[in-house]
Amino acid sequence: MTKQMKKIGFYQGLPVEEKDSFIKIMDVVPVATGHDLLVAVDAISVNPVDTKLRQGAAKKEQLTVLGFDAVGRILAVGDAVEKFQVGERIFYAGSSKRPGSNQEFQLVDERIVAKAPNSLSDEKAAALPLTSLTAFELLFEKFQLTPQAKANVGKKILVINGGGGVGSILTQLANWSGLEVFATASVKNFEWLRNNGVDHPLDYHKDLKEQLISLGTNRVDYVAVLYDVLPYFQQLPELVQPGGRVGSIVGVNQPLPIGEWKNQSISFDWEYMFAKTDFDYKIETQGEILAEIATLIDEKVIHSHVGKIYQGISVAHLKEATKDVEEGHVQGKVVLTGGFVD
């Protein structure tokens, strides 16, 4: 008899409160071939990208299965797999082009996974992949900073929305690598910023330029805009050094007049974690990055953020976790752990 597995997804994007916003079906367990690993998913987390891809999605005949953070155990390996063995515990973000981690068993390319940090529980490890990949790629690939301890001393970075999921990892990595870190949040979250490597918390309600000057800084070398860049676009040239770099992870719905930055020779970088797997471009670097993240975690250089945990992966819990993310009231990641339950 062919082995079956649970899959949770949707046929069309509906408000999360509606009965069919998430549906569980049974399907055949896939077979690992090539570079694929067959993984038994033990824990997942919900990200804003999950809600964006679900909301308003057109009706389809085939179930859409999302989920871009997972921890699990390898059950089988494809014939081209070189780095992993059955039984190993791994973590990964997956790909937007394949069914995600909201299923009991998942196929994932070995080149985009790493062994999970030994020092972390499943739920804490599941909170890391997407945000840490995004943060690491923006800092050390797009901004071309050096990914080593204290390697970038003397340089300054401003992180807009430093208290969010990506921001809370990015500020830790920036601090580890030697940057002087400025970051925005509401005043009530300043202690959160400090606990995540921020040297100078800034109130996002107030003028950023004036706050920098009050701290003895006219301009920074890098600005990571982890929020809609449009409200900040006109003031960014006043915040970044000539020859500096600005990067963002949030798409825009209108053209950006980048030409205005030419005379200051300011560069702009987009960071999209799925670009590598979408276009089969240097995908092995994501496994390498996650391995570095696991090392930094086990060495207690950086830490994971879990804000809320649901015991058991189910339709009901995935609905609740998705609602938490959509409402944005949970500080830290929302995680489902303990494997799939009925």
Coordinates of C-alpha atoms in Angstrom, one line a residue:
M1 CA 0.0 0.0 0.0
T2 CA 1.3 3.4 -1.0
K3 CA 2.2 5.5 2.1
Q4 CA 0.1 8.6 2.6
M5 CA 0.9 12.0 4.2
K6 CA -0.9 15.1 5.5
K7 CA -0.8 18.3 3.5
I8 CA -2.2 21.7 4.6
G9 CA -2.9 24.3 2.0
F10 CA -5.6 26.2 0.1
Y11 CA -7.3 26.2 -3.3
Q12 CA -7.9 29.9 -3.3
G13 CA -6.8 32.9 -1.2
L14 CA -9.5 33.5 1.4
P15 CA -9.6 35.5 4.6
V16 CA -8.0 33.4 7.4
E17 CA -11.3 33.4 9.4
E18 CA -13.1 31.5 6.6
K19 CA -13.6 27.8 6.9
D20 CA -11.7 26.9 3.8
S21 CA -8.8 29.3 4.2
F22 CA -6.7 26.2 5.0
I23 CA -7.6 22.6 4.1
K24 CA -6.0 19.3 5.0
I25 CA -5.8 16.6 2.4
M26 CA -4.0 13.2 2.2
D27 CA -1.5 12.7 -0.6
V28 CA 1.2 10.2 -1.6
V29 CA 4.6 10.6 0.1
P30 CA 7.0 11.8 -2.7
V31 CA 10.2 10.0 -3.6
A32 CA 13.6 11.6 -3.2
T33 CA 15.7 11.6 -6.4
G34 CA 18.8 13.6 -7.6
H35 CA 19.8 16.2 -5.0
D36 CA 16.6 16.0 -3.0
L37 CA 16.2 15.0 0.6
L38 CA 12.9 13.5 1.9
V39 CA 12.3 15.2 5.2
A40 CA 9.9 14.5 8.0
V41 CA 8.8 18.0 9.1
D42 CA 8.9 18.4 12.9
A43 CA 8.5 22.2 13.2
I44 CA 7.6 25.2 11.0
S45 CA 7.2 28.9 11.4
V46 CA 4.8 31.4 9.7
N47 CA 6.3 34.4 7.9
P48 CA 4.7 37.5 6.3
V49 CA 5.5 36.1 2.9
D50 CA 3.0 33.2 3.6
T51 CA 0.2 35.6 4.1
K52 CA 1.1 37.7 1.1
L53 CA 1.2 34.7 -1.2
R54 CA -2.1 33.4 0.2
Q55 CA -4.2 36.6 0.3
G56 CA -5.9 37.1 -3.0
A57 CA -4.4 34.0 -4.7
A58 CA -6.5 32.9 -7.7
K59 CA -8.5 29.7 -7.4
K60 CA -6.6 26.6 -8.5
E61 CA -7.5 22.9 -9.0
Q62 CA -4.3 21.8 -7.2
L63 CA -3.7 22.5 -3.5
T64 CA -1.2 25.2 -2.8
V65 CA 1.1 24.3 0.1
L66 CA 3.2 27.1 1.5
G67 CA 5.7 27.2 4.4
F68 CA 9.2 28.6 4.2
D69 CA 10.8 27.6 7.5
A70 CA 11.3 24.1 8.7
V71 CA 13.2 21.7 10.9
G72 CA 13.0 18.0 10.3
R73 CA 14.7 14.6 10.0
I74 CA 16.0 13.1 6.8
L75 CA 14.1 9.9 5.9
A76 CA 15.6 9.3 2.4
V77 CA 18.1 10.8 0.0
G78 CA 18.3 11.1 -3.8
D79 CA 21.0 9.4 -5.8
A80 CA 23.0 12.6 -6.3
V81 CA 23.0 13.6 -2.6
E82 CA 26.6 14.0 -1.2
K83 CA 26.4 16.0 2.0
F84 CA 23.7 14.4 4.1
Q85 CA 22.6 11.1 5.5
V86 CA 19.4 9.5 6.6
G87 CA 18.6 10.4 10.2
E88 CA 20.3 13.9 10.3
R89 CA 18.3 16.8 11.7
I90 CA 18.3 19.8 9.3
F91 CA 16.8 23.3 8.9
Y92 CA 16.0 25.2 5.8
A93 CA 13.7 27.8 4.1
G94 CA 12.9 25.9 1.0
S95 CA 11.8 27.4 -2.3
S96 CA 8.8 29.4 -3.6
K97 CA 8.8 27.1 -6.7
R98 CA 8.0 23.9 -4.8
P99 CA 5.5 22.8 -2.2
G100 CA 6.5 24.2 1.2
S101 CA 6.9 22.9 4.7
N102 CA 3.2 22.8 5.6
Q103 CA 3.1 19.1 4.8
E104 CA 4.1 16.0 6.8
F105 CA 6.9 15.0 4.4
Q106 CA 8.7 17.4 2.1
L107 CA 11.3 17.2 -0.7
V108 CA 14.0 19.8 -0.4
D109 CA 17.3 20.3 -2.3
E110 CA 20.3 19.4 -0.2
R111 CA 22.2 22.5 -1.4
I112 CA 19.8 24.9 0.5
V113 CA 19.8 23.1 3.8
A114 CA 22.2 22.7 6.8
K115 CA 22.3 20.7 9.9
A116 CA 20.2 22.3 12.6
P117 CA 22.0 24.0 15.5
N118 CA 22.7 21.4 18.2
S119 CA 21.9 23.9 21.0
L120 CA 18.4 24.7 19.8
S121 CA 15.0 23.1 20.2
D122 CA 13.0 22.4 17.0
E123 CA 10.9 25.5 17.6
K124 CA 13.8 27.8 18.0
A125 CA 15.6 26.4 15.0
A126 CA 12.5 26.7 12.9
A127 CA 12.3 30.4 13.6
L128 CA 15.7 31.1 11.8
P129 CA 16.1 30.1 8.2
L130 CA 14.2 32.7 6.1
T131 CA 15.0 35.7 8.2
S132 CA 18.7 34.8 8.7
L133 CA 19.2 34.1 5.0
T134 CA 17.7 37.4 4.1
A135 CA 19.7 39.3 6.7
F136 CA 23.0 37.5 5.8
E137 CA 22.6 38.0 2.1
L138 CA 21.8 41.7 2.4
L139 CA 24.7 42.4 4.7
F140 CA 27.4 40.2 3.3
E141 CA 26.5 39.7 -0.4
K142 CA 24.6 42.9 -1.4
F143 CA 26.5 45.4 0.9
Q144 CA 29.7 43.4 0.4
L145 CA 30.6 43.6 4.1
T146 CA 33.0 40.9 5.5
P147 CA 31.3 38.1 7.4
Q148 CA 33.8 37.8 10.2
A149 CA 33.8 38.9 13.8
K150 CA 34.8 42.6 14.1
A151 CA 35.8 42.7 10.4
N152 CA 33.9 45.9 9.7
V153 CA 34.8 48.1 12.7
G154 CA 34.6 51.8 11.9
K155 CA 31.5 51.5 9.6
K156 CA 28.0 52.4 10.6
I157 CA 24.6 51.0 9.6
L158 CA 21.0 52.2 10.1
V159 CA 18.4 49.6 10.2
I160 CA 14.8 50.8 9.6
N161 CA 12.4 48.4 11.3
G162 CA 15.1 46.9 13.4
G163 CA 12.6 45.1 15.7
G164 CA 11.0 42.9 13.0
G165 CA 11.9 39.4 12.1
V166 CA 14.7 40.1 9.6
G167 CA 15.8 43.2 11.6
S168 CA 16.3 41.3 14.8
I169 CA 18.7 38.9 13.1
L170 CA 20.4 41.5 10.9
T171 CA 21.3 43.7 13.8
Q172 CA 22.9 40.8 15.6
L173 CA 24.9 39.9 12.6
A174 CA 25.9 43.5 12.0
N175 CA 27.0 43.9 15.6
W176 CA 29.0 40.6 15.4
S177 CA 30.8 41.8 12.2
G178 CA 31.9 45.0 13.9
L179 CA 29.4 47.6 12.6
E180 CA 28.1 50.4 14.8
V181 CA 24.4 49.7 14.7
F182 CA 21.6 52.3 14.7
A183 CA 18.0 50.9 14.4
T184 CA 14.5 52.2 14.5
A185 CA 11.5 50.9 16.5
S186 CA 8.9 52.3 18.9
V187 CA 10.3 53.4 22.2
K188 CA 8.6 50.5 24.0
N189 CA 10.8 48.1 21.9
F190 CA 14.1 49.8 22.6
E191 CA 15.2 47.2 25.1
W192 CA 14.5 44.5 22.4
L193 CA 16.8 46.4 20.0
R194 CA 19.6 46.6 22.6
N195 CA 19.2 42.8 23.3
N196 CA 19.8 42.2 19.6
G197 CA 23.0 44.1 19.2
V198 CA 21.8 47.7 18.5
D199 CA 24.1 50.4 19.9
H200 CA 21.7 53.3 19.3
P201 CA 17.9 52.7 19.2
L202 CA 16.0 55.4 17.3
D203 CA 12.3 56.3 17.6
Y204 CA 10.7 55.8 14.2
H205 CA 8.1 58.4 15.0
K206 CA 10.7 61.2 15.1
D207 CA 13.1 62.8 12.6
L208 CA 15.9 60.3 11.8
K209 CA 18.4 62.9 10.7
E210 CA 18.0 64.9 13.9
Q211 CA 18.4 61.8 16.0
L212 CA 21.6 60.8 14.2
I213 CA 23.0 64.3 14.7
S214 CA 22.1 64.1 18.4
L215 CA 24.2 61.0 18.6
G216 CA 27.2 62.6 17.0
T217 CA 26.7 61.1 13.6
N218 CA 25.8 63.0 10.4
R219 CA 25.5 60.0 8.0
V220 CA 25.9 56.3 8.0
D221 CA 27.6 54.0 5.5
Y222 CA 24.7 51.6 5.0
V223 CA 20.9 51.7 5.4
A224 CA 18.8 48.6 5.5
V225 CA 15.2 49.5 4.9
L226 CA 13.2 46.5 6.2
Y227 CA 9.9 48.2 5.5
D228 CA 8.3 50.0 2.6
V229 CA 11.1 52.2 1.2
L230 CA 8.8 54.8 -0.2
P231 CA 8.1 56.8 3.0
Y232 CA 11.8 57.1 3.6
F233 CA 13.0 57.6 0.0
Q234 CA 13.4 61.4 0.0
Q235 CA 15.3 61.5 3.2
L236 CA 17.7 58.6 2.5
P237 CA 20.3 60.7 0.7
E238 CA 20.5 62.9 3.8
L239 CA 21.2 59.8 6.0
V240 CA 23.7 57.8 4.0
Q241 CA 27.3 58.8 3.1
P242 CA 28.3 59.6 -0.5
G243 CA 29.3 56.3 -2.0
G244 CA 27.2 54.4 0.6
R245 CA 24.6 51.7 0.0
V246 CA 20.9 51.4 0.6
G247 CA 19.1 48.0 0.6
S248 CA 15.5 46.9 0.9
I249 CA 13.5 43.7 1.1
V250 CA 10.0 45.1 0.5
G251 CA 8.7 45.6 -3.0
V252 CA 7.2 48.9 -4.2
N253 CA 4.1 49.6 -6.3
Q254 CA 5.6 52.7 -8.1
P255 CA 8.9 53.6 -9.7
L256 CA 11.8 54.8 -7.5
P257 CA 13.5 57.9 -8.8
I258 CA 17.0 56.4 -8.2
G259 CA 18.5 58.9 -10.6
E260 CA 18.3 61.6 -7.8
W261 CA 21.1 59.7 -6.0
K262 CA 23.6 59.8 -8.9
N263 CA 25.7 62.7 -7.7
Q264 CA 26.2 61.1 -4.3
S265 CA 27.1 57.8 -6.0
I266 CA 24.7 56.0 -3.7
S267 CA 23.9 52.4 -4.6
F268 CA 20.6 50.6 -4.2
D269 CA 20.2 46.9 -3.6
W270 CA 17.2 44.6 -3.6
E271 CA 17.4 41.5 -1.4
Y272 CA 15.0 38.6 -2.1
M273 CA 15.9 35.4 -0.5
F274 CA 14.0 33.3 -3.1
A275 CA 15.9 34.7 -6.1
K276 CA 18.5 32.0 -5.9
T277 CA 16.1 29.1 -6.0
D278 CA 13.8 30.9 -8.4
F279 CA 16.5 31.2 -11.0
D280 CA 18.8 28.3 -9.9
Y281 CA 21.5 30.9 -9.1
K282 CA 24.2 30.0 -6.6
I283 CA 21.7 28.0 -4.5
E284 CA 24.5 26.1 -2.7
T285 CA 25.4 29.4 -0.9
Q286 CA 22.1 29.2 1.1
G287 CA 23.2 25.9 2.6
E288 CA 26.6 27.4 3.4
I289 CA 25.0 30.5 5.0
L290 CA 22.7 28.3 7.2
A291 CA 25.7 26.3 8.3
E292 CA 27.4 29.5 9.4
I293 CA 24.2 30.6 11.2
A294 CA 24.1 27.3 13.0
T295 CA 27.7 27.8 14.1
L296 CA 27.1 31.3 15.3
I297 CA 24.0 30.0 17.2
D298 CA 25.9 27.2 18.9
E299 CA 28.7 29.6 19.8
K300 CA 26.1 31.9 21.4
V301 CA 27.1 34.8 19.1
I302 CA 23.5 35.2 17.9
H303 CA 20.2 33.9 19.2
S304 CA 16.8 32.9 17.9
H305 CA 13.5 34.7 18.5
V306 CA 10.3 32.7 19.3
G307 CA 7.3 34.8 20.3
K308 CA 4.6 32.2 20.3
I309 CA 4.5 28.4 20.1
Y310 CA 1.7 26.1 19.0
Q311 CA 2.0 22.4 20.0
G312 CA 1.2 20.3 17.0
I313 CA 0.9 21.2 13.3
S314 CA -2.7 21.3 12.3
V315 CA -5.2 23.3 10.2
A316 CA -6.6 25.0 13.4
H317 CA -3.1 25.9 14.7
L318 CA -1.9 27.1 11.3
K319 CA -5.0 29.3 11.0
E320 CA -4.3 30.8 14.5
A321 CA -0.6 31.3 13.7
T322 CA -1.4 33.0 10.4
K323 CA -3.8 35.3 12.2
D324 CA -1.1 36.2 14.7
V325 CA 1.3 37.1 11.8
E326 CA -1.3 39.1 9.9
E327 CA -2.3 41.1 13.0
G328 CA 1.4 41.7 13.9
H329 CA 1.0 41.6 17.7
V330 CA 3.6 38.9 18.4
Q331 CA 7.2 40.0 19.1
G332 CA 9.3 37.2 17.6
K333 CA 8.5 34.3 15.3
V334 CA 5.2 32.3 15.5
V335 CA 6.1 28.6 15.5
L336 CA 4.2 25.3 15.2
T337 CA 6.1 22.3 16.6
G338 CA 5.6 18.6 17.5
G339 CA 5.0 17.3 14.0
F340 CA 1.6 16.9 12.2
V341 CA -1.5 16.0 14.2
D342 CA -5.1 15.4 13.3

